[in-house]
Short mmCIF file of C-alpha atoms in Angstrom, two decimals:
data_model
loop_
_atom_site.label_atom_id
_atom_site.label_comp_id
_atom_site.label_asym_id
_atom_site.label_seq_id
_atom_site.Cartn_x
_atom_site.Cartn_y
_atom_site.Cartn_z
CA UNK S 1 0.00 0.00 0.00
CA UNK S 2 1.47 3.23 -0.87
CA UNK S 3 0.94 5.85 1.84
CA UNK S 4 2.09 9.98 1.54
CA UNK S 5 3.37 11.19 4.65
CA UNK S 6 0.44 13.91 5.55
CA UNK S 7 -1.44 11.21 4.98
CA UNK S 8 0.12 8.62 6.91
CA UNK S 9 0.03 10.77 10.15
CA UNK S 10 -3.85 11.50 9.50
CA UNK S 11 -4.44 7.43 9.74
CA UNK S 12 -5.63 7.61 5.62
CA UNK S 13 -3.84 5.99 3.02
CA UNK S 14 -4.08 7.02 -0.40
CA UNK S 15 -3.62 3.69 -2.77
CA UNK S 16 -3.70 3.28 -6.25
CA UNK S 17 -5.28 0.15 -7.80
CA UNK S 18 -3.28 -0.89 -11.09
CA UNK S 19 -6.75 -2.86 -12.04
CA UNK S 20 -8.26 -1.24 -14.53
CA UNK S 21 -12.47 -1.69 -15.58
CA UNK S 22 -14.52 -0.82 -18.50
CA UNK S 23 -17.40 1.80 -18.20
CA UNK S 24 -20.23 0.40 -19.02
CA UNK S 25 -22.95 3.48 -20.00
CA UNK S 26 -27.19 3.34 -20.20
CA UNK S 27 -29.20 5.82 -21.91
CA UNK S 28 -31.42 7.51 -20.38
CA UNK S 29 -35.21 5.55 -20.75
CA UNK S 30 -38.11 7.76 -21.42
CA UNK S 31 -39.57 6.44 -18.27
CA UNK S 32 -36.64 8.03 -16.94
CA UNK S 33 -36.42 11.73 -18.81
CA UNK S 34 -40.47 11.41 -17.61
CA UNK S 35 -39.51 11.18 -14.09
CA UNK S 36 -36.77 14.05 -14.86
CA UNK S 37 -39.63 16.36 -16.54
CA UNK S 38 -41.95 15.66 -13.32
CA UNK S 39 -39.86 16.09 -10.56
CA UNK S 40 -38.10 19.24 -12.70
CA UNK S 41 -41.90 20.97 -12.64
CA UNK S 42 -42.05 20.18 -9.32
CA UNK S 43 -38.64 22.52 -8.38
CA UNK S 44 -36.36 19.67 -7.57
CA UNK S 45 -32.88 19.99 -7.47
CA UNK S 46 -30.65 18.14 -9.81
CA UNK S 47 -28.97 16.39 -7.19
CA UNK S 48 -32.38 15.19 -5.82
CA UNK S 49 -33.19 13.95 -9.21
CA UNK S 50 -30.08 12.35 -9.74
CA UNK S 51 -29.95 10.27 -6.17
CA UNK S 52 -33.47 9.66 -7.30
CA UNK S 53 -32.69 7.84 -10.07
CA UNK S 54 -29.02 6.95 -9.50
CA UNK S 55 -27.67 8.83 -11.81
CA UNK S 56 -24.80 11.43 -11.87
CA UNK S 57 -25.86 14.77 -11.30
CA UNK S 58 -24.12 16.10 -14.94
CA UNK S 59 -25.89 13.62 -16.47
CA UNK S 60 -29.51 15.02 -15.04
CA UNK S 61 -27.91 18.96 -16.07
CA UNK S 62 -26.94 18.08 -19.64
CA UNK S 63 -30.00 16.07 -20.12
CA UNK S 64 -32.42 19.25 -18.80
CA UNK S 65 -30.06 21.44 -21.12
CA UNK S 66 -30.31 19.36 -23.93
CA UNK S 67 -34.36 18.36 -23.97
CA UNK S 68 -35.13 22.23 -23.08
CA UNK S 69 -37.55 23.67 -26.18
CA UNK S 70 -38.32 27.18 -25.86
CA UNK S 71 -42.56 28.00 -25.59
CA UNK S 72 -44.53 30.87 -25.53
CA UNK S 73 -46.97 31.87 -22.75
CA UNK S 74 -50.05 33.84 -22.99
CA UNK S 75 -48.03 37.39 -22.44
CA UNK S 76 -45.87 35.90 -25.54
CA UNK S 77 -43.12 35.49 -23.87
CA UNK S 78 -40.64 33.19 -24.10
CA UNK S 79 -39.63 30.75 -21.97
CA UNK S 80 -37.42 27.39 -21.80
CA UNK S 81 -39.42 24.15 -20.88
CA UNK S 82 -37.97 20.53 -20.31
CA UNK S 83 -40.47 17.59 -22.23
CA UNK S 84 -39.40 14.81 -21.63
CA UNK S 85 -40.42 13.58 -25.57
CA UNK S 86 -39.06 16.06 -26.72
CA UNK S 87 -35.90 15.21 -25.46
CA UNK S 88 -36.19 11.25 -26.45
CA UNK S 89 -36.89 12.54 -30.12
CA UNK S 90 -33.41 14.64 -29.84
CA UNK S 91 -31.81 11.53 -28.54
CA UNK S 92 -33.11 9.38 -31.20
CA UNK S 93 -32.37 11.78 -33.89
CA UNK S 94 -28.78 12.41 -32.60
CA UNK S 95 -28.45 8.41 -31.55
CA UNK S 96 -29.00 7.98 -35.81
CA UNK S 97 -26.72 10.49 -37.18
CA UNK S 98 -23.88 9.00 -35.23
CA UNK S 99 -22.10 6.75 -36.52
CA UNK S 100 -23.09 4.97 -40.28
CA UNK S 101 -25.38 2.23 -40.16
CA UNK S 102 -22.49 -0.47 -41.25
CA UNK S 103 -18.83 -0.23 -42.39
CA UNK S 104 -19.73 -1.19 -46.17
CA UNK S 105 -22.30 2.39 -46.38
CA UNK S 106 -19.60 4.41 -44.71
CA UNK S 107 -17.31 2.93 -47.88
CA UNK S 108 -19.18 2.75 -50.55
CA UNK S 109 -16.58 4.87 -52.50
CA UNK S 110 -14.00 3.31 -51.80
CA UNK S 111 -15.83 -0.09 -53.48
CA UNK S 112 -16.90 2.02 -56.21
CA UNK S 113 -13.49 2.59 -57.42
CA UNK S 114 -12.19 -0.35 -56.53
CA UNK S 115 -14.44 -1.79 -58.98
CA UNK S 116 -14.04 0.83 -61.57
CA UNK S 117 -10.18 0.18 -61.22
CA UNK S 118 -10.87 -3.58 -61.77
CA UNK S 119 -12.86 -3.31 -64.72
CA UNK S 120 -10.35 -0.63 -66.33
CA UNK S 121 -7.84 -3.84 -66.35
CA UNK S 122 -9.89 -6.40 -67.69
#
């Protein structure tokens, strides 16, 4: 165990583990961004939020940040509102322009001329 001396007089030990683990992440549910919209209207605090639905508490502030549309009141003024489907539809929409939907789309160039190439040979 590997101990500093301010440390060491204080009783704690600071260690370092040379084990290392993958993160393993979960999106957000919509039951969950519901719960997030409810408790949000109800004046929660993100912390509160995030114990209640153990979750970190950046991940309950970028998720209000991100979900937030903007909507008019009677006086017209604007103001920013969390729905929670309105977030899931920015996730999905975000979740599909991620990545390509298989390595052959993301290269169909590169098989184009490949072929092209080929056939100039022959």
């Amino acid at each position: 165990m590997l101990a500093t001396k301010p440390y060491k007089k204080a009783g704690i030990f600071m260690t370092h583990s040379q084990v290392t683990t993958a993160r393993t992440y979960q999106q957000l549910t919509l039951d969950e961004r519901g719960e997030i919209e409810l408790m949000h209207k109800q004046g929660s605090s993100l912390r509160t939020i995030a114990e209640t639905l153990h979750r970190s508490p950046s991940t309950i502030s970028r998720e209000l940040n991100r979900g937030v549309v903007d909507q008019m009141d009677t006086t017209r003024q604007i103001h920013p509102v969390y729905f929670a489907d309105s977030a899931q539809r920015i996730h999905e929409t975000a979740r599909l322009n991620s990545r390509p939907d298989s390595l052959l789309d993301s290269c169909d160039y590169f098989f184009k001329g490949l072929i092209s190439g080929c056939l100039k040979i022959l």
